[in-house]
């Protein structure tokens, strides 16, 4: 069945921000949906464009863009995970991912 506004907000928090909502944030968005000042699409846009989401996704976007520019194609899922692994573990950086790409056979074949 359909989700009520509270369930929808909970789902958006989990799917976009990868966390449960804090009580005040949940209430804020549920109230906006209940009173019609925001629709569900607008709520999704607000979450996806939030500072919290952009900061959380910055490394992923950076790795994706670097691969696209340096290797001239989108990374496979396994290649993306290989490059992101050290960053997510706290042992690597975007600069490290760039070095990995720079020393790859794919990069050498293109440059």
mmCIF file with all atom_site columns, N, CA and C in Angstrom, residues 15-73:
data_model
loop_
_atom_site.group_PDB
_atom_site.id
_atom_site.type_symbol
_atom_site.label_atom_id
_atom_site.label_alt_id
_atom_site.label_comp_id
_atom_site.label_asym_id
_atom_site.label_entity_id
_atom_site.label_seq_id
_atom_site.pdbx_PDB_ins_code
_atom_site.Cartn_x
_atom_site.Cartn_y
_atom_site.Cartn_z
_atom_site.occupancy
_atom_site.B_iso_or_equiv
_atom_site.pdbx_formal_charge
_atom_site.auth_seq_id
_atom_site.auth_comp_id
_atom_site.auth_asym_id
_atom_site.auth_atom_id
_atom_site.pdbx_PDB_model_num
ATOM 1   N N  . UNK A 1 15 ? 16.980 6.596  2.726   1.00 0.00 ? 15 UNK A N  1
ATOM 2   C CA . UNK A 1 15 ? 17.491 6.397  1.367   1.00 0.00 ? 15 UNK A CA 1
ATOM 3   C C  . UNK A 1 15 ? 18.428 7.507  0.902   1.00 0.00 ? 15 UNK A C  1
ATOM 4   N N  . UNK A 1 16 ? 18.169 8.735  1.289   1.00 0.00 ? 16 UNK A N  1
ATOM 5   C CA . UNK A 1 16 ? 18.988 9.849  0.811   1.00 0.00 ? 16 UNK A CA 1
ATOM 6   C C  . UNK A 1 16 ? 20.126 10.159 1.780   1.00 0.00 ? 16 UNK A C  1
ATOM 7   N N  . UNK A 1 17 ? 19.831 10.255 3.060   1.00 0.00 ? 17 UNK A N  1
ATOM 8   C CA . UNK A 1 17 ? 20.852 10.646 4.035   1.00 0.00 ? 17 UNK A CA 1
ATOM 9   C C  . UNK A 1 17 ? 21.466 9.455  4.763   1.00 0.00 ? 17 UNK A C  1
ATOM 10  N N  . UNK A 1 18 ? 20.949 8.274  4.529   1.00 0.00 ? 18 UNK A N  1
ATOM 11  C CA . UNK A 1 18 ? 21.475 7.041  5.122   1.00 0.00 ? 18 UNK A CA 1
ATOM 12  C C  . UNK A 1 18 ? 21.450 7.081  6.651   1.00 0.00 ? 18 UNK A C  1
ATOM 13  N N  . UNK A 1 19 ? 20.359 7.620  7.183   1.00 0.00 ? 19 UNK A N  1
ATOM 14  C CA . UNK A 1 19 ? 20.199 7.673  8.635   1.00 0.00 ? 19 UNK A CA 1
ATOM 15  C C  . UNK A 1 19 ? 18.724 7.825  8.972   1.00 0.00 ? 19 UNK A C  1
ATOM 16  N N  . UNK A 1 20 ? 18.403 7.571  10.228  1.00 0.00 ? 20 UNK A N  1
ATOM 17  C CA . UNK A 1 20 ? 17.053 7.819  10.712  1.00 0.00 ? 20 UNK A CA 1
ATOM 18  C C  . UNK A 1 20 ? 16.894 9.318  10.972  1.00 0.00 ? 20 UNK A C  1
ATOM 19  N N  . UNK A 1 21 ? 15.672 9.820  10.855  1.00 0.00 ? 21 UNK A N  1
ATOM 20  C CA . UNK A 1 21 ? 15.462 11.253 11.098  1.00 0.00 ? 21 UNK A CA 1
ATOM 21  C C  . UNK A 1 21 ? 15.537 11.593 12.581  1.00 0.00 ? 21 UNK A C  1
ATOM 22  N N  . UNK A 1 22 ? 15.973 12.808 12.878  1.00 0.00 ? 22 UNK A N  1
ATOM 23  C CA . UNK A 1 22 ? 15.830 13.325 14.233  1.00 0.00 ? 22 UNK A CA 1
ATOM 24  C C  . UNK A 1 22 ? 14.375 13.787 14.356  1.00 0.00 ? 22 UNK A C  1
ATOM 25  N N  . UNK A 1 23 ? 13.849 13.806 15.566  1.00 0.00 ? 23 UNK A N  1
ATOM 26  C CA . UNK A 1 23 ? 12.422 14.081 15.773  1.00 0.00 ? 23 UNK A CA 1
ATOM 27  C C  . UNK A 1 23 ? 11.994 15.422 15.186  1.00 0.00 ? 23 UNK A C  1
ATOM 28  N N  . UNK A 1 24 ? 12.780 16.464 15.397  1.00 0.00 ? 24 UNK A N  1
ATOM 29  C CA . UNK A 1 24 ? 12.372 17.789 14.913  1.00 0.00 ? 24 UNK A CA 1
ATOM 30  C C  . UNK A 1 24 ? 12.386 17.862 13.389  1.00 0.00 ? 24 UNK A C  1
ATOM 31  N N  . UNK A 1 25 ? 13.368 17.245 12.763  1.00 0.00 ? 25 UNK A N  1
ATOM 32  C CA . UNK A 1 25 ? 13.429 17.230 11.303  1.00 0.00 ? 25 UNK A CA 1
ATOM 33  C C  . UNK A 1 25 ? 12.281 16.451 10.704  1.00 0.00 ? 25 UNK A C  1
ATOM 34  N N  . UNK A 1 26 ? 11.975 15.315 11.304  1.00 0.00 ? 26 UNK A N  1
ATOM 35  C CA . UNK A 1 26 ? 10.851 14.497 10.824  1.00 0.00 ? 26 UNK A CA 1
ATOM 36  C C  . UNK A 1 26 ? 9.559  15.299 10.914  1.00 0.00 ? 26 UNK A C  1
ATOM 37  N N  . UNK A 1 27 ? 9.342  15.922 12.064  1.00 0.00 ? 27 UNK A N  1
ATOM 38  C CA . UNK A 1 27 ? 8.111  16.687 12.256  1.00 0.00 ? 27 UNK A CA 1
ATOM 39  C C  . UNK A 1 27 ? 8.020  17.847 11.277  1.00 0.00 ? 27 UNK A C  1
ATOM 40  N N  . UNK A 1 28 ? 9.131  18.509 11.017  1.00 0.00 ? 28 UNK A N  1
ATOM 41  C CA . UNK A 1 28 ? 9.159  19.627 10.078  1.00 0.00 ? 28 UNK A CA 1
ATOM 42  C C  . UNK A 1 28 ? 8.635  19.190 8.710   1.00 0.00 ? 28 UNK A C  1
ATOM 43  N N  . UNK A 1 29 ? 9.182  18.086 8.188   1.00 0.00 ? 29 UNK A N  1
ATOM 44  C CA . UNK A 1 29 ? 8.798  17.645 6.842   1.00 0.00 ? 29 UNK A CA 1
ATOM 45  C C  . UNK A 1 29 ? 7.399  17.043 6.808   1.00 0.00 ? 29 UNK A C  1
ATOM 46  N N  . UNK A 1 30 ? 7.021  16.310 7.833   1.00 0.00 ? 30 UNK A N  1
ATOM 47  C CA . UNK A 1 30 ? 5.665  15.748 7.871   1.00 0.00 ? 30 UNK A CA 1
ATOM 48  C C  . UNK A 1 30 ? 4.644  16.884 7.896   1.00 0.00 ? 30 UNK A C  1
ATOM 49  N N  . UNK A 1 31 ? 4.902  17.912 8.683   1.00 0.00 ? 31 UNK A N  1
ATOM 50  C CA . UNK A 1 31 ? 3.988  19.058 8.751   1.00 0.00 ? 31 UNK A CA 1
ATOM 51  C C  . UNK A 1 31 ? 3.862  19.729 7.391   1.00 0.00 ? 31 UNK A C  1
ATOM 52  N N  . UNK A 1 32 ? 4.979  19.922 6.691   1.00 0.00 ? 32 UNK A N  1
ATOM 53  C CA . UNK A 1 32 ? 4.944  20.554 5.360   1.00 0.00 ? 32 UNK A CA 1
ATOM 54  C C  . UNK A 1 32 ? 4.109  19.723 4.384   1.00 0.00 ? 32 UNK A C  1
ATOM 55  N N  . UNK A 1 33 ? 4.260  18.419 4.455   1.00 0.00 ? 33 UNK A N  1
ATOM 56  C CA . UNK A 1 33 ? 3.463  17.552 3.576   1.00 0.00 ? 33 UNK A CA 1
ATOM 57  C C  . UNK A 1 33 ? 1.996  17.574 3.978   1.00 0.00 ? 33 UNK A C  1
ATOM 58  N N  . UNK A 1 34 ? 1.731  17.488 5.273   1.00 0.00 ? 34 UNK A N  1
ATOM 59  C CA . UNK A 1 34 ? 0.346  17.463 5.749   1.00 0.00 ? 34 UNK A CA 1
ATOM 60  C C  . UNK A 1 34 ? -0.403 18.754 5.419   1.00 0.00 ? 34 UNK A C  1
ATOM 61  N N  . UNK A 1 35 ? 0.279  19.903 5.509   1.00 0.00 ? 35 UNK A N  1
ATOM 62  C CA . UNK A 1 35 ? -0.432 21.162 5.252   1.00 0.00 ? 35 UNK A CA 1
ATOM 63  C C  . UNK A 1 35 ? -0.364 21.592 3.787   1.00 0.00 ? 35 UNK A C  1
ATOM 64  N N  . UNK A 1 36 ? 0.294  20.801 2.952   1.00 0.00 ? 36 UNK A N  1
ATOM 65  C CA . UNK A 1 36 ? 0.318  21.066 1.518   1.00 0.00 ? 36 UNK A CA 1
ATOM 66  C C  . UNK A 1 36 ? 1.315  22.119 1.066   1.00 0.00 ? 36 UNK A C  1
ATOM 67  N N  . UNK A 1 37 ? 2.154  22.612 1.981   1.00 0.00 ? 37 UNK A N  1
ATOM 68  C CA . UNK A 1 37 ? 3.130  23.622 1.560   1.00 0.00 ? 37 UNK A CA 1
ATOM 69  C C  . UNK A 1 37 ? 4.282  23.009 0.762   1.00 0.00 ? 37 UNK A C  1
ATOM 70  N N  . UNK A 1 38 ? 4.452  21.703 0.855   1.00 0.00 ? 38 UNK A N  1
ATOM 71  C CA . UNK A 1 38 ? 5.417  20.959 0.035   1.00 0.00 ? 38 UNK A CA 1
ATOM 72  C C  . UNK A 1 38 ? 4.750  19.678 -0.443  1.00 0.00 ? 38 UNK A C  1
ATOM 73  N N  . UNK A 1 39 ? 5.111  19.260 -1.669  1.00 0.00 ? 39 UNK A N  1
ATOM 74  C CA . UNK A 1 39 ? 4.670  17.943 -2.119  1.00 0.00 ? 39 UNK A CA 1
ATOM 75  C C  . UNK A 1 39 ? 5.856  16.986 -2.007  1.00 0.00 ? 39 UNK A C  1
ATOM 76  N N  . UNK A 1 40 ? 5.626  15.722 -2.253  1.00 0.00 ? 40 UNK A N  1
ATOM 77  C CA . UNK A 1 40 ? 6.683  14.729 -2.056  1.00 0.00 ? 40 UNK A CA 1
ATOM 78  C C  . UNK A 1 40 ? 7.873  14.945 -2.984  1.00 0.00 ? 40 UNK A C  1
ATOM 79  N N  . UNK A 1 41 ? 7.620  15.383 -4.184  1.00 0.00 ? 41 UNK A N  1
ATOM 80  C CA . UNK A 1 41 ? 8.718  15.675 -5.098  1.00 0.00 ? 41 UNK A CA 1
ATOM 81  C C  . UNK A 1 41 ? 9.596  16.801 -4.578  1.00 0.00 ? 41 UNK A C  1
ATOM 82  N N  . UNK A 1 42 ? 8.968  17.835 -4.042  1.00 0.00 ? 42 UNK A N  1
ATOM 83  C CA . UNK A 1 42 ? 9.728  18.957 -3.482  1.00 0.00 ? 42 UNK A CA 1
ATOM 84  C C  . UNK A 1 42 ? 10.548 18.522 -2.270  1.00 0.00 ? 42 UNK A C  1
ATOM 85  N N  . UNK A 1 43 ? 9.979  17.642 -1.465  1.00 0.00 ? 43 UNK A N  1
ATOM 86  C CA . UNK A 1 43 ? 10.724 17.126 -0.312  1.00 0.00 ? 43 UNK A CA 1
ATOM 87  C C  . UNK A 1 43 ? 11.954 16.358 -0.791  1.00 0.00 ? 43 UNK A C  1
ATOM 88  N N  . UNK A 1 44 ? 11.776 15.514 -1.793  1.00 0.00 ? 44 UNK A N  1
ATOM 89  C CA . UNK A 1 44 ? 12.909 14.754 -2.334  1.00 0.00 ? 44 UNK A CA 1
ATOM 90  C C  . UNK A 1 44 ? 13.994 15.692 -2.860  1.00 0.00 ? 44 UNK A C  1
ATOM 91  N N  . UNK A 1 45 ? 13.603 16.729 -3.575  1.00 0.00 ? 45 UNK A N  1
ATOM 92  C CA . UNK A 1 45 ? 14.578 17.691 -4.097  1.00 0.00 ? 45 UNK A CA 1
ATOM 93  C C  . UNK A 1 45 ? 15.319 18.368 -2.948  1.00 0.00 ? 45 UNK A C  1
ATOM 94  N N  . UNK A 1 46 ? 14.578 18.776 -1.915  1.00 0.00 ? 46 UNK A N  1
ATOM 95  C CA . UNK A 1 46 ? 15.220 19.417 -0.767  1.00 0.00 ? 46 UNK A CA 1
ATOM 96  C C  . UNK A 1 46 ? 16.248 18.502 -0.113  1.00 0.00 ? 46 UNK A C  1
ATOM 97  N N  . UNK A 1 47 ? 15.932 17.227 0.012   1.00 0.00 ? 47 UNK A N  1
ATOM 98  C CA . UNK A 1 47 ? 16.878 16.282 0.606   1.00 0.00 ? 47 UNK A CA 1
ATOM 99  C C  . UNK A 1 47 ? 18.076 16.052 -0.307  1.00 0.00 ? 47 UNK A C  1
ATOM 100 N N  . UNK A 1 48 ? 17.829 15.835 -1.588  1.00 0.00 ? 48 UNK A N  1
ATOM 101 C CA . UNK A 1 48 ? 18.934 15.518 -2.493  1.00 0.00 ? 48 UNK A CA 1
ATOM 102 C C  . UNK A 1 48 ? 19.863 16.708 -2.692  1.00 0.00 ? 48 UNK A C  1
ATOM 103 N N  . UNK A 1 49 ? 19.349 17.921 -2.563  1.00 0.00 ? 49 UNK A N  1
ATOM 104 C CA . UNK A 1 49 ? 20.174 19.114 -2.736  1.00 0.00 ? 49 UNK A CA 1
ATOM 105 C C  . UNK A 1 49 ? 20.668 19.688 -1.411  1.00 0.00 ? 49 UNK A C  1
ATOM 106 N N  . UNK A 1 50 ? 20.395 18.989 -0.313  1.00 0.00 ? 50 UNK A N  1
ATOM 107 C CA . UNK A 1 50 ? 20.802 19.495 0.998   1.00 0.00 ? 50 UNK A CA 1
ATOM 108 C C  . UNK A 1 50 ? 22.319 19.479 1.150   1.00 0.00 ? 50 UNK A C  1
ATOM 109 N N  . UNK A 1 51 ? 22.799 20.367 1.988   1.00 0.00 ? 51 UNK A N  1
ATOM 110 C CA . UNK A 1 51 ? 24.231 20.424 2.289   1.00 0.00 ? 51 UNK A CA 1
ATOM 111 C C  . UNK A 1 51 ? 24.709 19.093 2.854   1.00 0.00 ? 51 UNK A C  1
ATOM 112 N N  . UNK A 1 52 ? 23.913 18.489 3.714   1.00 0.00 ? 52 UNK A N  1
ATOM 113 C CA . UNK A 1 52 ? 24.283 17.200 4.313   1.00 0.00 ? 52 UNK A CA 1
ATOM 114 C C  . UNK A 1 52 ? 24.469 16.134 3.246   1.00 0.00 ? 52 UNK A C  1
ATOM 115 N N  . UNK A 1 53 ? 23.539 16.045 2.308   1.00 0.00 ? 53 UNK A N  1
ATOM 116 C CA . UNK A 1 53 ? 23.640 15.031 1.262   1.00 0.00 ? 53 UNK A CA 1
ATOM 117 C C  . UNK A 1 53 ? 24.806 15.320 0.324   1.00 0.00 ? 53 UNK A C  1
ATOM 118 N N  . UNK A 1 54 ? 24.972 16.570 -0.062  1.00 0.00 ? 54 UNK A N  1
ATOM 119 C CA . UNK A 1 54 ? 26.075 16.914 -0.967  1.00 0.00 ? 54 UNK A CA 1
ATOM 120 C C  . UNK A 1 54 ? 27.423 16.616 -0.331  1.00 0.00 ? 54 UNK A C  1
ATOM 121 N N  . UNK A 1 55 ? 27.578 16.914 0.948   1.00 0.00 ? 55 UNK A N  1
ATOM 122 C CA . UNK A 1 55 ? 28.835 16.617 1.638   1.00 0.00 ? 55 UNK A CA 1
ATOM 123 C C  . UNK A 1 55 ? 29.063 15.112 1.718   1.00 0.00 ? 55 UNK A C  1
ATOM 124 N N  . UNK A 1 56 ? 27.997 14.366 1.993   1.00 0.00 ? 56 UNK A N  1
ATOM 125 C CA . UNK A 1 56 ? 28.124 12.913 2.109   1.00 0.00 ? 56 UNK A CA 1
ATOM 126 C C  . UNK A 1 56 ? 28.472 12.258 0.780   1.00 0.00 ? 56 UNK A C  1
ATOM 127 N N  . UNK A 1 57 ? 28.030 12.850 -0.304  1.00 0.00 ? 57 UNK A N  1
ATOM 128 C CA . UNK A 1 57 ? 28.241 12.257 -1.629  1.00 0.00 ? 57 UNK A CA 1
ATOM 129 C C  . UNK A 1 57 ? 29.437 12.843 -2.375  1.00 0.00 ? 57 UNK A C  1
ATOM 130 N N  . UNK A 1 58 ? 30.121 13.821 -1.788  1.00 0.00 ? 58 UNK A N  1
ATOM 131 C CA . UNK A 1 58 ? 31.197 14.525 -2.493  1.00 0.00 ? 58 UNK A CA 1
ATOM 132 C C  . UNK A 1 58 ? 32.290 13.588 -2.989  1.00 0.00 ? 58 UNK A C  1
ATOM 133 N N  . UNK A 1 59 ? 32.734 12.658 -2.160  1.00 0.00 ? 59 UNK A N  1
ATOM 134 C CA . UNK A 1 59 ? 33.791 11.743 -2.593  1.00 0.00 ? 59 UNK A CA 1
ATOM 135 C C  . UNK A 1 59 ? 33.316 10.822 -3.704  1.00 0.00 ? 59 UNK A C  1
ATOM 136 N N  . UNK A 1 60 ? 32.090 10.327 -3.596  1.00 0.00 ? 60 UNK A N  1
ATOM 137 C CA . UNK A 1 60 ? 31.552 9.448  -4.640  1.00 0.00 ? 60 UNK A CA 1
ATOM 138 C C  . UNK A 1 60 ? 31.453 10.187 -5.968  1.00 0.00 ? 60 UNK A C  1
ATOM 139 N N  . UNK A 1 61 ? 30.948 11.399 -5.923  1.00 0.00 ? 61 UNK A N  1
ATOM 140 C CA . UNK A 1 61 ? 30.841 12.207 -7.140  1.00 0.00 ? 61 UNK A CA 1
ATOM 141 C C  . UNK A 1 61 ? 32.234 12.501 -7.687  1.00 0.00 ? 61 UNK A C  1
ATOM 142 N N  . UNK A 1 62 ? 33.167 12.811 -6.801  1.00 0.00 ? 62 UNK A N  1
ATOM 143 C CA . UNK A 1 62 ? 34.531 13.088 -7.228  1.00 0.00 ? 62 UNK A CA 1
ATOM 144 C C  . UNK A 1 62 ? 35.180 11.909 -7.928  1.00 0.00 ? 62 UNK A C  1
ATOM 145 N N  . UNK A 1 63 ? 35.032 10.717 -7.366  1.00 0.00 ? 63 UNK A N  1
ATOM 146 C CA . UNK A 1 63 ? 35.606 9.516  -7.985  1.00 0.00 ? 63 UNK A CA 1
ATOM 147 C C  . UNK A 1 63 ? 34.945 9.260  -9.335  1.00 0.00 ? 63 UNK A C  1
ATOM 148 N N  . UNK A 1 64 ? 33.648 9.382  -9.388  1.00 0.00 ? 64 UNK A N  1
ATOM 149 C CA . UNK A 1 64 ? 32.924 9.149  -10.635 1.00 0.00 ? 64 UNK A CA 1
ATOM 150 C C  . UNK A 1 64 ? 33.397 10.116 -11.721 1.00 0.00 ? 64 UNK A C  1
ATOM 151 N N  . UNK A 1 65 ? 33.490 11.389 -11.371 1.00 0.00 ? 65 UNK A N  1
ATOM 152 C CA . UNK A 1 65 ? 33.909 12.401 -12.349 1.00 0.00 ? 65 UNK A CA 1
ATOM 153 C C  . UNK A 1 65 ? 35.356 12.204 -12.788 1.00 0.00 ? 65 UNK A C  1
ATOM 154 N N  . UNK A 1 66 ? 36.239 11.904 -11.827 1.00 0.00 ? 66 UNK A N  1
ATOM 155 C CA . UNK A 1 66 ? 37.646 11.674 -12.179 1.00 0.00 ? 66 UNK A CA 1
ATOM 156 C C  . UNK A 1 66 ? 37.782 10.539 -13.179 1.00 0.00 ? 66 UNK A C  1
ATOM 157 N N  . UNK A 1 67 ? 37.074 9.444  -12.908 1.00 0.00 ? 67 UNK A N  1
ATOM 158 C CA . UNK A 1 67 ? 37.150 8.297  -13.812 1.00 0.00 ? 67 UNK A CA 1
ATOM 159 C C  . UNK A 1 67 ? 36.647 8.685  -15.193 1.00 0.00 ? 67 UNK A C  1
ATOM 160 N N  . UNK A 1 68 ? 35.558 9.409  -15.235 1.00 0.00 ? 68 UNK A N  1
ATOM 161 C CA . UNK A 1 68 ? 34.970 9.815  -16.515 1.00 0.00 ? 68 UNK A CA 1
ATOM 162 C C  . UNK A 1 68 ? 35.935 10.699 -17.305 1.00 0.00 ? 68 UNK A C  1
ATOM 163 N N  . UNK A 1 69 ? 36.610 11.606 -16.642 1.00 0.00 ? 69 UNK A N  1
ATOM 164 C CA . UNK A 1 69 ? 37.539 12.514 -17.312 1.00 0.00 ? 69 UNK A CA 1
ATOM 165 C C  . UNK A 1 69 ? 38.846 11.808 -17.666 1.00 0.00 ? 69 UNK A C  1
ATOM 166 N N  . UNK A 1 70 ? 39.415 11.082 -16.726 1.00 0.00 ? 70 UNK A N  1
ATOM 167 C CA . UNK A 1 70 ? 40.739 10.496 -16.948 1.00 0.00 ? 70 UNK A CA 1
ATOM 168 C C  . UNK A 1 70 ? 40.714 9.265  -17.840 1.00 0.00 ? 70 UNK A C  1
ATOM 169 N N  . UNK A 1 71 ? 39.678 8.442  -17.699 1.00 0.00 ? 71 UNK A N  1
ATOM 170 C CA . UNK A 1 71 ? 39.601 7.180  -18.447 1.00 0.00 ? 71 UNK A CA 1
ATOM 171 C C  . UNK A 1 71 ? 38.617 7.286  -19.609 1.00 0.00 ? 71 UNK A C  1
ATOM 172 N N  . UNK A 1 72 ? 37.866 8.378  -19.625 1.00 0.00 ? 72 UNK A N  1
ATOM 173 C CA . UNK A 1 72 ? 36.923 8.675  -20.712 1.00 0.00 ? 72 UNK A CA 1
ATOM 174 C C  . UNK A 1 72 ? 35.753 7.697  -20.807 1.00 0.00 ? 72 UNK A C  1
ATOM 175 N N  . UNK A 1 73 ? 35.398 7.131  -19.692 1.00 0.00 ? 73 UNK A N  1
ATOM 176 C CA . UNK A 1 73 ? 34.196 6.293  -19.629 1.00 0.00 ? 73 UNK A CA 1
ATOM 177 C C  . UNK A 1 73 ? 33.743 6.212  -18.177 1.00 0.00 ? 73 UNK A C  1
#
